[in-house]
Short mmCIF file of C-alpha atoms and ligand atoms in Angstrom, two decimals:
data_model
loop_
_atom_site.label_atom_id
_atom_site.label_comp_id
_atom_site.label_asym_id
_atom_site.label_seq_id
_atom_site.Cartn_x
_atom_site.Cartn_y
_atom_site.Cartn_z
CA UNK V 1 26.30 6.43 12.32
CA UNK V 2 29.82 6.61 10.89
CA UNK V 3 32.52 9.26 10.68
CA UNK V 4 33.19 8.20 7.10
CA UNK V 5 32.86 10.85 4.41
CA UNK V 6 32.48 10.75 0.69
CA UNK V 7 34.09 13.37 -1.54
CA UNK V 8 32.38 14.87 -4.53
CA UNK V 9 34.25 17.12 -6.90
CA UNK V 10 32.27 20.16 -8.06
CA UNK V 11 33.95 22.75 -10.29
CA UNK V 12 37.26 21.09 -9.49
CA UNK V 13 36.73 21.70 -5.77
CA UNK V 14 36.34 18.75 -3.35
CA UNK V 15 33.16 18.71 -1.29
CA UNK V 16 33.14 16.38 1.72
CA UNK V 17 29.80 14.75 2.43
CA UNK V 18 29.02 12.72 5.54
CA UNK V 19 28.13 9.06 5.08
CA UNK V 20 25.45 7.65 7.39
CA UNK V 21 25.10 3.97 8.11
CA UNK V 22 21.90 2.10 8.86
CA UNK V 23 21.69 -1.09 10.92
CA UNK V 24 21.45 -3.13 7.72
CA UNK V 25 21.27 -2.18 4.07
CA UNK V 26 23.04 0.47 2.01
CA UNK V 27 24.58 3.52 3.68
CA UNK V 28 23.51 6.98 2.52
CA UNK V 29 25.49 10.05 1.50
CA UNK V 30 24.09 13.06 3.38
CA UNK V 31 23.58 15.77 0.77
CA UNK V 32 21.39 18.03 2.93
CA UNK V 33 24.10 20.76 2.93
CA UNK V 34 25.10 20.30 -0.71
CA UNK V 35 23.15 23.30 -2.01
CA UNK V 36 24.68 25.57 0.61
CA UNK V 37 28.15 24.25 -0.23
CA UNK V 38 27.91 24.19 -4.04
CA UNK V 39 24.77 26.04 -5.18
CA UNK V 40 23.69 22.82 -6.91
CA UNK V 41 20.83 20.41 -6.34
CA UNK V 42 20.90 16.67 -6.95
CA UNK V 43 18.68 15.26 -9.70
CA UNK V 44 16.85 11.96 -9.15
CA UNK V 45 13.45 11.63 -10.85
CA UNK V 46 11.46 8.80 -9.27
CA UNK V 47 13.83 8.93 -6.26
CA UNK V 48 15.66 5.81 -7.38
CA UNK V 49 18.81 6.75 -5.41
CA UNK V 50 17.33 8.97 -2.71
CA UNK V 51 16.53 8.07 0.91
CA UNK V 52 13.94 10.59 2.06
CA UNK V 53 14.08 9.79 5.78
CA UNK V 54 15.49 7.62 8.54
CA UNK V 55 13.07 4.88 9.58
CA UNK V 56 12.99 2.01 12.07
CA UNK V 57 9.83 0.38 10.73
CA UNK V 58 10.33 -1.77 7.65
CA UNK V 59 13.39 -3.10 5.84
CA UNK V 60 13.51 -4.52 2.33
CA UNK V 61 16.46 -6.22 0.64
CA UNK V 62 15.21 -6.23 -2.92
CA UNK V 63 18.09 -8.32 -4.29
CA UNK V 64 17.61 -11.10 -1.79
CA UNK V 65 13.81 -10.84 -1.64
CA UNK V 66 13.73 -10.04 2.10
CA UNK V 67 11.00 -8.06 3.89
CA UNK V 68 11.20 -7.34 7.63
CA UNK V 69 8.68 -5.51 9.83
CA UNK V 70 10.60 -4.13 12.85
CA UNK V 71 13.22 -6.82 12.16
CA UNK V 72 10.81 -9.79 11.90
CA UNK V 73 10.65 -11.66 8.56
CA UNK V 74 7.30 -11.36 6.81
CA UNK V 75 7.14 -15.17 6.41
CA UNK V 76 7.19 -15.67 10.20
CA UNK V 77 4.63 -12.96 10.89
CA UNK V 78 2.30 -14.30 8.21
CA UNK V 79 2.66 -17.86 9.46
CA UNK V 80 2.37 -17.31 13.22
CA UNK V 81 0.91 -13.85 13.84
CA UNK V 82 -2.34 -12.06 13.24
CA UNK V 83 -3.06 -8.73 11.66
CA UNK V 84 -3.75 -6.74 14.82
CA UNK V 85 -0.55 -8.07 16.37
CA UNK V 86 1.25 -6.87 13.26
CA UNK V 87 -0.43 -3.48 13.67
CA UNK V 88 0.84 -3.29 17.25
CA UNK V 89 4.34 -4.25 16.10
CA UNK V 90 4.43 -1.66 13.36
CA UNK V 91 3.08 1.11 15.62
CA UNK V 92 5.06 0.43 18.78
CA UNK V 93 8.16 -1.41 17.57
CA UNK V 94 7.74 -4.65 19.58
CA UNK V 95 5.46 -7.64 19.51
CA UNK V 96 2.81 -7.25 22.25
CA UNK V 97 2.67 -9.30 25.44
CA UNK V 98 -0.63 -11.17 25.95
CA UNK V 99 -1.96 -8.31 28.13
CA UNK V 100 -0.82 -5.64 25.65
CA UNK V 101 -2.44 -7.57 22.80
CA UNK V 102 -5.73 -7.96 24.64
CA UNK V 103 -5.77 -4.24 25.45
CA UNK V 104 -4.86 -3.21 21.91
CA UNK V 105 -7.46 -5.50 20.32
CA UNK V 106 -10.06 -4.11 22.77
CA UNK V 107 -9.18 -0.51 21.96
CA UNK V 108 -9.35 -1.08 18.20
CA UNK V 109 -12.59 -3.01 18.51
CA UNK V 110 -14.24 -0.20 20.48
CA UNK V 111 -13.72 2.21 17.58
CA UNK V 112 -15.20 0.12 14.77
CA UNK V 113 -18.46 2.06 14.40
CA UNK V 114 -18.49 5.21 12.29
CA UNK V 115 -20.52 8.34 13.05
CA UNK V 116 -24.04 7.58 11.87
CA UNK V 117 -24.07 10.74 9.78
CA UNK V 118 -21.52 9.02 7.55
CA UNK V 119 -24.38 6.94 6.15
CA UNK V 120 -25.82 10.09 4.59
CA UNK V 121 -22.43 10.99 3.21
CA UNK V 122 -22.41 7.69 1.30
CA UNK V 123 -25.77 8.30 -0.32
CA UNK V 124 -24.34 11.33 -2.10
CA UNK V 125 -22.37 8.98 -4.37
CA UNK V 126 -23.63 7.35 -7.54
CA UNK V 127 -24.14 3.61 -7.04
CA UNK V 128 -21.59 2.88 -9.74
CA UNK V 129 -18.91 5.01 -8.07
CA UNK V 130 -15.59 3.19 -7.79
CA UNK V 131 -15.16 2.15 -4.11
CA UNK V 132 -11.69 3.73 -4.09
CA UNK V 133 -13.30 7.08 -4.99
CA UNK V 134 -15.63 6.60 -2.04
CA UNK V 135 -12.73 5.67 0.25
CA UNK V 136 -10.65 8.74 -0.67
CA UNK V 137 -13.65 10.95 0.13
CA UNK V 138 -14.86 9.16 3.26
CA UNK V 139 -11.48 8.84 4.93
CA UNK V 140 -10.78 12.52 4.24
CA UNK V 141 -14.23 13.27 5.62
CA UNK V 142 -13.41 11.58 8.95
CA UNK V 143 -11.58 14.81 9.81
CA UNK V 144 -14.96 16.55 9.58
CA UNK V 145 -16.50 14.06 12.03
CA UNK V 146 -13.76 13.59 14.65
CA UNK V 147 -12.56 17.07 15.54
CA UNK V 148 -11.24 15.82 18.87
CA UNK V 149 -8.42 13.90 17.19
CA UNK V 150 -7.02 16.29 14.58
CA UNK V 151 -4.54 18.24 16.74
CA UNK V 152 -1.27 16.67 15.67
CA UNK V 153 0.73 18.35 18.45
CA UNK V 154 -1.17 16.31 21.07
CA UNK V 155 0.18 12.69 21.37
CA UNK V 156 -3.11 11.52 22.84
CA UNK V 157 -5.11 12.86 19.91
CA UNK V 158 -2.62 11.31 17.49
CA UNK V 159 -3.09 7.94 19.22
CA UNK V 160 -6.90 8.25 19.11
CA UNK V 161 -6.83 9.19 15.42
CA UNK V 162 -4.61 6.16 14.72
CA UNK V 163 -6.95 3.77 16.54
CA UNK V 164 -9.94 5.27 14.82
CA UNK V 165 -8.50 4.81 11.36
CA UNK V 166 -7.31 1.22 11.92
CA UNK V 167 -10.73 0.36 13.41
CA UNK V 168 -12.97 2.25 11.00
CA UNK V 169 -11.25 1.37 7.76
CA UNK V 170 -12.92 -2.10 7.53
CA UNK V 171 -16.29 -0.53 8.35
CA UNK V 172 -15.88 2.11 5.65
CA UNK V 173 -14.51 -0.39 3.14
CA UNK V 174 -17.49 -2.73 3.77
CA UNK V 175 -19.88 0.23 3.47
CA UNK V 176 -18.32 1.19 0.14
CA UNK V 177 -18.91 -2.39 -1.04
CA UNK V 178 -22.46 -2.59 0.24
CA UNK V 179 -23.35 0.75 -1.29
CA UNK V 180 -21.88 -0.40 -4.62
CA UNK V 181 -23.95 -3.59 -4.67
CA UNK V 182 -27.12 -1.92 -3.35
CA UNK V 183 -27.38 -3.82 -0.06
CA UNK V 184 -27.98 -2.35 3.42
CA UNK V 185 -24.96 -1.52 5.52
CA UNK V 186 -24.09 -4.13 8.14
CA UNK V 187 -22.88 -2.69 11.47
CA UNK V 188 -19.74 -4.12 13.09
CA UNK V 189 -20.10 -6.96 15.56
CA UNK V 190 -17.43 -6.56 18.17
CA UNK V 191 -17.28 -10.12 19.50
CA UNK V 192 -15.73 -11.11 16.17
CA UNK V 193 -12.05 -10.70 15.43
CA UNK V 194 -10.98 -7.86 13.14
CA UNK V 195 -10.98 -9.78 9.86
CA UNK V 196 -14.03 -11.96 10.56
CA UNK V 197 -15.91 -8.80 11.44
CA UNK V 198 -14.89 -7.29 8.11
CA UNK V 199 -16.02 -10.39 6.16
CA UNK V 200 -19.36 -10.28 7.97
CA UNK V 201 -19.85 -6.56 7.25
CA UNK V 202 -19.19 -7.30 3.57
CA UNK V 203 -21.11 -10.49 3.02
CA UNK V 204 -23.89 -10.75 5.65
CA UNK V 205 -27.40 -9.67 4.69
CA UNK V 206 -30.22 -9.00 7.17
CA UNK V 207 -32.36 -11.75 5.65
CA UNK V 208 -29.98 -14.60 6.52
CA UNK V 209 -27.68 -15.92 9.22
CA UNK V 210 -24.02 -15.42 8.29
CA UNK V 211 -21.33 -17.73 9.55
CA UNK V 212 -17.74 -16.62 9.05
CA UNK V 213 -15.58 -19.26 7.39
CA UNK V 214 -12.45 -19.42 9.63
CA UNK V 215 -10.20 -20.59 6.79
CA UNK V 216 -11.16 -17.60 4.65
CA UNK V 217 -10.91 -15.26 7.59
CA UNK V 218 -7.40 -16.52 8.41
CA UNK V 219 -6.39 -16.25 4.74
CA UNK V 220 -7.65 -12.66 4.50
CA UNK V 221 -5.97 -11.78 7.78
CA UNK V 222 -2.71 -13.07 6.32
CA UNK V 223 -3.28 -10.99 3.17
CA UNK V 224 -3.68 -7.96 5.44
CA UNK V 225 -0.37 -8.78 7.17
CA UNK V 226 1.40 -8.99 3.77
CA UNK V 227 0.11 -5.55 2.81
CA UNK V 228 0.60 -3.80 6.16
CA UNK V 229 3.75 -1.83 5.32
CA UNK V 230 6.37 -1.55 2.62
CA UNK V 231 8.75 1.26 3.63
CA UNK V 232 8.91 4.44 1.51
CA UNK V 233 6.71 3.43 -1.45
CA UNK V 234 4.71 6.03 -3.39
CA UNK V 235 1.65 6.14 -1.14
CA UNK V 236 3.66 6.10 2.09
CA UNK V 237 5.85 8.91 0.79
CA UNK V 238 2.65 10.74 -0.12
CA UNK V 239 1.36 10.33 3.45
CA UNK V 240 4.67 11.56 4.86
CA UNK V 241 4.77 14.54 2.48
CA UNK V 242 1.17 15.52 3.25
CA UNK V 243 1.88 15.10 6.97
CA UNK V 244 5.05 17.18 6.80
CA UNK V 245 2.92 20.30 6.26
CA UNK V 246 1.05 19.60 9.51
CA UNK V 247 -2.14 18.36 7.81
CA UNK V 248 -4.42 16.26 10.04
CA UNK V 249 -3.92 12.46 9.94
CA UNK V 250 -7.26 11.69 8.27
CA UNK V 251 -6.40 14.02 5.39
CA UNK V 252 -2.94 12.50 5.11
CA UNK V 253 -4.26 8.94 4.91
CA UNK V 254 -6.83 10.04 2.30
CA UNK V 255 -3.89 11.35 0.25
CA UNK V 256 -2.19 7.97 0.62
CA UNK V 257 -5.32 6.17 -0.60
CA UNK V 258 -5.47 8.43 -3.66
CA UNK V 259 -1.87 7.60 -4.52
CA UNK V 260 -2.37 3.88 -3.90
CA UNK V 261 -5.20 3.82 -6.46
CA UNK V 262 -2.86 4.05 -9.48
CA UNK V 263 -2.27 0.87 -11.52
CA UNK V 264 1.52 1.07 -11.07
CA UNK V 265 0.94 0.81 -7.29
CA UNK V 266 -2.02 -0.68 -5.38
CA UNK V 267 -4.29 -0.61 -8.41
CA UNK V 268 -2.14 -3.36 -9.92
CA UNK V 269 -4.13 -6.12 -8.19
CA UNK V 270 -7.30 -5.04 -10.03
CA UNK V 271 -5.34 -4.56 -13.26
CA UNK V 272 -3.64 -7.98 -12.90
CA UNK V 273 -6.94 -9.83 -12.58
CA UNK V 274 -8.43 -7.94 -15.52
CA UNK V 275 -5.33 -8.90 -17.54
CA UNK V 276 -5.67 -12.59 -16.63
CA UNK V 277 -9.35 -12.46 -17.63
CA UNK V 278 -8.43 -10.78 -20.91
CA UNK V 279 -5.81 -13.42 -21.67
CA UNK V 280 -8.45 -16.01 -20.86
CA UNK V 281 -6.68 -19.21 -21.90
CA UNK V 282 -3.02 -20.35 -21.68
CA UNK V 283 -2.66 -20.54 -25.49
CA UNK V 284 -2.95 -16.72 -25.68
CA UNK V 285 -0.05 -16.14 -23.24
CA UNK V 286 2.69 -15.82 -25.91
CA UNK V 287 0.71 -13.01 -27.56
CA UNK V 288 0.64 -11.07 -24.27
CA UNK V 289 4.28 -11.77 -23.48
CA UNK V 290 5.14 -10.35 -26.89
CA UNK V 291 3.00 -7.25 -26.19
CA UNK V 292 4.75 -6.75 -22.82
CA UNK V 293 8.15 -6.89 -24.54
CA UNK V 294 7.18 -4.58 -27.39
CA UNK V 295 8.62 -1.10 -26.73
CA UNK V 296 5.94 0.45 -28.95
CA UNK V 297 3.13 -1.11 -26.94
CA UNK V 298 2.34 0.47 -23.54
CA UNK V 299 1.08 -2.87 -22.21
CA UNK V 300 2.92 -4.27 -19.19
CA UNK V 301 2.44 -7.58 -17.44
CA UNK V 302 0.50 -6.44 -14.41
CA UNK V 303 1.60 -8.04 -11.17
CA UNK V 304 5.15 -8.31 -12.53
CA UNK V 305 8.19 -6.20 -11.70
CA UNK V 306 8.97 -3.99 -8.74
CA UNK V 307 11.08 -0.93 -8.12
CA UNK V 308 12.87 -2.56 -5.18
CA UNK V 309 12.55 -6.34 -5.61
CA UNK V 310 14.95 -7.68 -8.18
CA UNK V 311 14.15 -11.18 -6.95
CA UNK V 312 10.91 -12.99 -6.14
CA UNK V 313 8.71 -10.72 -3.98
CA UNK V 314 8.55 -12.68 -0.68
CA UNK V 315 4.92 -11.59 -0.30
CA UNK V 316 4.08 -13.17 -3.66
CA UNK V 317 5.24 -16.61 -2.45
CA UNK V 318 3.00 -16.44 0.61
CA UNK V 319 0.15 -15.09 -1.50
CA UNK V 320 0.48 -17.96 -3.95
CA UNK V 321 0.21 -20.47 -1.08
CA UNK V 322 -2.79 -18.60 0.29
CA UNK V 323 -4.46 -18.71 -3.14
CA UNK V 324 -4.26 -22.51 -3.17
CA UNK V 325 -5.59 -22.71 0.40
CA UNK V 326 -8.57 -20.50 -0.41
CA UNK V 327 -9.43 -22.29 -3.65
CA UNK V 328 -9.14 -25.66 -1.86
CA UNK V 329 -11.42 -24.51 0.95
CA UNK V 330 -14.00 -23.28 -1.54
CA UNK V 331 -13.79 -26.52 -3.50
CA UNK V 332 -12.65 -24.72 -6.64
CA UNK V 333 -10.74 -27.53 -8.35
CA UNK V 334 -10.12 -25.80 -11.67
CA UNK V 335 -9.85 -22.07 -11.86
CA UNK V 336 -9.05 -21.08 -15.44
CA UNK V 337 -7.54 -17.80 -14.18
CA UNK V 338 -5.18 -19.70 -11.90
CA UNK V 339 -4.16 -21.92 -14.82
CA UNK V 340 -3.37 -18.83 -16.87
CA UNK V 341 -1.49 -17.21 -13.95
CA UNK V 342 0.65 -20.29 -13.20
CA UNK V 343 1.59 -20.77 -16.84
CA UNK V 344 2.19 -17.07 -17.44
CA UNK V 345 4.53 -16.99 -14.45
CA UNK V 346 6.42 -20.05 -15.71
CA UNK V 347 6.83 -18.64 -19.22
CA UNK V 348 7.81 -15.16 -18.03
CA UNK V 349 10.34 -16.48 -15.51
CA UNK V 350 12.17 -18.27 -18.34
CA UNK V 351 11.89 -15.48 -20.90
CA UNK V 352 15.14 -13.62 -21.60
CA UNK V 353 13.47 -10.19 -21.41
CA UNK V 354 12.04 -10.80 -17.92
CA UNK V 355 15.16 -12.60 -16.70
CA UNK V 356 17.47 -9.84 -17.87
CA UNK V 357 15.35 -7.09 -16.34
CA UNK V 358 14.85 -9.12 -13.15
CA UNK V 359 11.07 -8.97 -13.41
CA UNK V 360 9.39 -11.39 -11.01
CA UNK V 361 5.79 -11.75 -9.86
CA UNK V 362 4.90 -9.26 -7.14
CA UNK V 363 2.23 -9.45 -4.43
CA UNK V 364 -0.50 -8.35 -6.84
CA UNK V 365 -0.07 -11.24 -9.25
CA UNK V 366 -1.96 -13.82 -7.19
CA UNK V 367 -3.95 -11.63 -4.80
CA UNK V 368 -6.73 -10.92 -7.33
CA UNK V 369 -7.46 -14.60 -7.88
CA UNK V 370 -7.70 -15.14 -4.13
CA UNK V 371 -9.92 -12.13 -3.44
CA UNK V 372 -12.20 -12.95 -6.39
CA UNK V 373 -12.65 -16.51 -5.09
CA UNK V 374 -13.63 -15.05 -1.70
CA UNK V 375 -16.38 -13.09 -3.41
CA UNK V 376 -14.90 -9.61 -3.72
CA UNK V 377 -15.45 -7.78 -7.01
CA UNK V 378 -12.30 -6.49 -8.73
CA UNK V 379 -13.16 -2.89 -7.83
CA UNK V 380 -12.71 -3.79 -4.15
CA UNK V 381 -9.20 -5.23 -4.46
CA UNK V 382 -7.35 -1.95 -4.01
CA UNK V 383 -9.71 -1.00 -1.20
CA UNK V 384 -8.56 -4.10 0.69
CA UNK V 385 -4.94 -3.07 0.06
CA UNK V 386 -5.74 0.41 1.46
CA UNK V 387 -7.44 -1.12 4.51
CA UNK V 388 -4.34 -3.16 5.34
CA UNK V 389 -1.80 -0.46 4.45
CA UNK V 390 -3.49 2.09 6.73
CA UNK V 391 -1.47 0.89 9.73
CA UNK V 392 1.78 1.23 7.80
CA UNK V 393 0.87 4.76 6.71
CA UNK V 394 0.00 5.65 10.30
CA UNK V 395 3.19 4.14 11.73
CA UNK V 396 5.27 6.03 9.17
CA UNK V 397 3.34 9.28 9.72
CA UNK V 398 3.75 8.97 13.53
CA UNK V 399 7.46 8.26 13.18
CA UNK V 400 7.81 11.40 11.10
CA UNK V 401 5.77 13.59 13.47
CA UNK V 402 7.84 12.37 16.45
CA UNK V 403 11.14 12.99 14.66
CA UNK V 404 12.57 16.27 15.98
CA UNK V 405 14.45 16.85 12.73
CA UNK V 406 11.18 16.75 10.78
CA UNK V 407 10.68 19.66 8.35
CA UNK V 408 8.16 20.28 5.59
CA UNK V 409 9.02 18.13 2.57
CA UNK V 410 10.00 20.38 -0.30
CA UNK V 411 11.87 18.90 -3.28
CA UNK V 412 13.56 21.27 -5.75
CA UNK V 413 13.70 21.06 -9.54
CA UNK V 414 15.81 21.56 -12.61
CA UNK V 415 14.02 24.43 -14.33
CA UNK V 416 14.01 24.00 -18.14
CA UNK V 417 11.30 26.55 -19.03
CA UNK V 418 11.61 30.06 -20.49
CA UNK V 419 14.08 32.40 -18.84
CA UNK V 420 12.66 35.69 -17.50
CA UNK V 421 10.87 37.78 -20.17
CA UNK V 422 8.61 40.84 -20.27
CA UNK V 423 4.82 40.79 -20.48
CA UNK V 424 3.33 41.75 -23.86
CA UNK V 425 -0.24 43.04 -24.29
CA UNK V 426 -2.73 41.06 -26.42
CA UNK V 427 -2.51 43.68 -29.21
CA UNK V 428 1.24 43.23 -29.43
CA UNK V 429 1.20 39.42 -29.56
CA UNK V 430 1.82 38.00 -33.02
N1 CMC D 501 6.00 -5.78 -17.93
C1 CMC D 501 6.89 -5.53 -18.93
N2 CMC D 501 8.01 -4.80 -18.80
C2 CMC D 501 8.25 -4.28 -17.61
C3 CMC D 501 7.40 -4.48 -16.50
C4 CMC D 501 6.24 -5.27 -16.70
N3 CMC D 501 5.39 -5.48 -15.70
N4 CMC D 501 7.87 -3.83 -15.41
C5 CMC D 501 9.01 -3.23 -15.83
N5 CMC D 501 9.24 -3.50 -17.14
C6 CMC D 501 10.41 -3.08 -17.92
C7 CMC D 501 10.30 -1.62 -18.33
O1 CMC D 501 9.69 -1.46 -19.59
C8 CMC D 501 11.74 -1.17 -18.32
O2 CMC D 501 12.32 -1.58 -19.52
P1 CMC D 501 13.50 -0.72 -20.19
O3 CMC D 501 14.63 -0.70 -19.19
O4 CMC D 501 13.84 -1.48 -21.43
O5 CMC D 501 12.93 0.62 -20.44
C9 CMC D 501 12.35 -1.99 -17.18
O6 CMC D 501 11.56 -3.16 -17.07
C10 CMC D 501 12.40 -1.26 -15.84
O7 CMC D 501 11.08 -0.78 -15.56
P2 CMC D 501 10.74 0.62 -14.92
O8 CMC D 501 9.38 1.03 -15.28
O9 CMC D 501 11.87 1.57 -15.18
O10 CMC D 501 10.81 0.19 -13.38
P3 CMC D 501 10.17 0.96 -12.18
O11 CMC D 501 10.94 0.58 -11.01
O12 CMC D 501 10.05 2.42 -12.49
O13 CMC D 501 8.67 0.40 -12.10
C11 CMC D 501 6.81 -0.95 -11.54
C12 CMC D 501 8.28 -0.60 -11.21
C13 CMC D 501 6.26 -1.83 -10.44
C14 CMC D 501 5.97 0.33 -11.64
C15 CMC D 501 6.80 -1.71 -12.90
O14 CMC D 501 7.52 -2.91 -12.80
C16 CMC D 501 5.36 -1.98 -13.38
O15 CMC D 501 4.75 -1.12 -14.00
N6 CMC D 501 4.81 -3.21 -13.07
C17 CMC D 501 3.44 -3.54 -13.38
C18 CMC D 501 2.53 -2.92 -12.34
C19 CMC D 501 2.58 -3.65 -11.02
O16 CMC D 501 2.49 -4.87 -10.98
N7 CMC D 501 2.67 -2.86 -9.93
C20 CMC D 501 2.60 -3.42 -8.58
C21 CMC D 501 3.87 -3.22 -7.80
S1 CMC D 501 3.87 -4.21 -6.28
C22 CMC D 501 2.60 -3.54 -5.29
C23 CMC D 501 2.80 -2.12 -4.93
O17 CMC D 501 3.91 -1.69 -4.52
O18 CMC D 501 1.84 -1.36 -4.99
#
């Protein structure tokens, strides 16, 4: 915190505004009293210059391409840690000791089953329902099944709800997949680790023995780590806003999943793979680069660009490495989609338009190729993102609930509609 102030001149009168400093990163000008002082709001569509909260969870330096969870670089966590350890770190602020880790893993594992009545809930959906539609509904529906963990004023209930969501998300995601492909649900097997259990629930069938491939399990676990949190992005802000009204945590996370679904956000991994498939062969890349640069064409290179990263997304580098590991393990020597992706990246990184606008590959550029090779259909990609991001949403929601200065989120607007006017009856309307 600093005693520094910044002065704004409104109607020729100086208005002093406090400046707050973070531990790293840009300081903020505190405008919370501005309306009272000047009768004016600030205007910032898309919140490009607005910090909505204080947070101790995740830090991004978009210019340098740095991502830290609780101070730890994403590269180190992805290389040395596992997903549940990352969950613990995001939730509690420190890496767990061996005993804390064993206890946390045990607690998560004991919550992996979902209420059996959920099975009936699934059968209400059409088989061709998008799994994200199912996830929005089913996660929201958890609040109808677990009444004993919806009182947000009780820290114990908040903790139980958090454990339940982290533990049940893979089960629900696998159920959404199984329902989609018309196979029976596979119940969790708790002697497996979190990610191996998820792979088994997705790909095992009752007719055959299923052996988890440890290389694929490790790769997917790393993908989960990469997606676990990303500070105040659209879906996290949605979760915080929903939570600020006092809504129960299951409903808040369902709201986050709905927001994540959009192609500008988590839906980009599905859109990126579809785009690579549409391009098909490297010789068609120039055509698509030209489309992306054409102001009259709504097409964008999916998996490219980011609101915060104006440098290579650090997650994209790790994802690219993971893609090669997975393809190697599966013996896929030539993947035409990977050829298109690698060449597209090379061309775009040298193109003046992309260079000038600082558009680099983001995490979604390579994730689709990896997940497809593992056997997931494109419609599941964003579900996997939601599964991994759940812990980040929960950590951010908990931080907000525990913040004594927390108030309902309520942005204002610049009204540009009709001024006040009198009602006219139908007969009098011309
Ligand atoms: N292809 C072509 N042009 C682009 C792209 C792209 N992928 N991304 C941005 N631009 C251009 C855009 O047209 C604009 O040009 P101009 O200044 O001439 O109008 C400029 O770059 C700035 O773009 P913007 O839309 O104002 O930037 P934003 O910060 O509002 O949007 C974004 C960020 C991620 C939504 C955008 O880059 C995009 O749509 N990318 C493709 C979708 C995607 O990959 N999303 C995943 C993001 S990472 C995972 C996640 O967070 O969920």
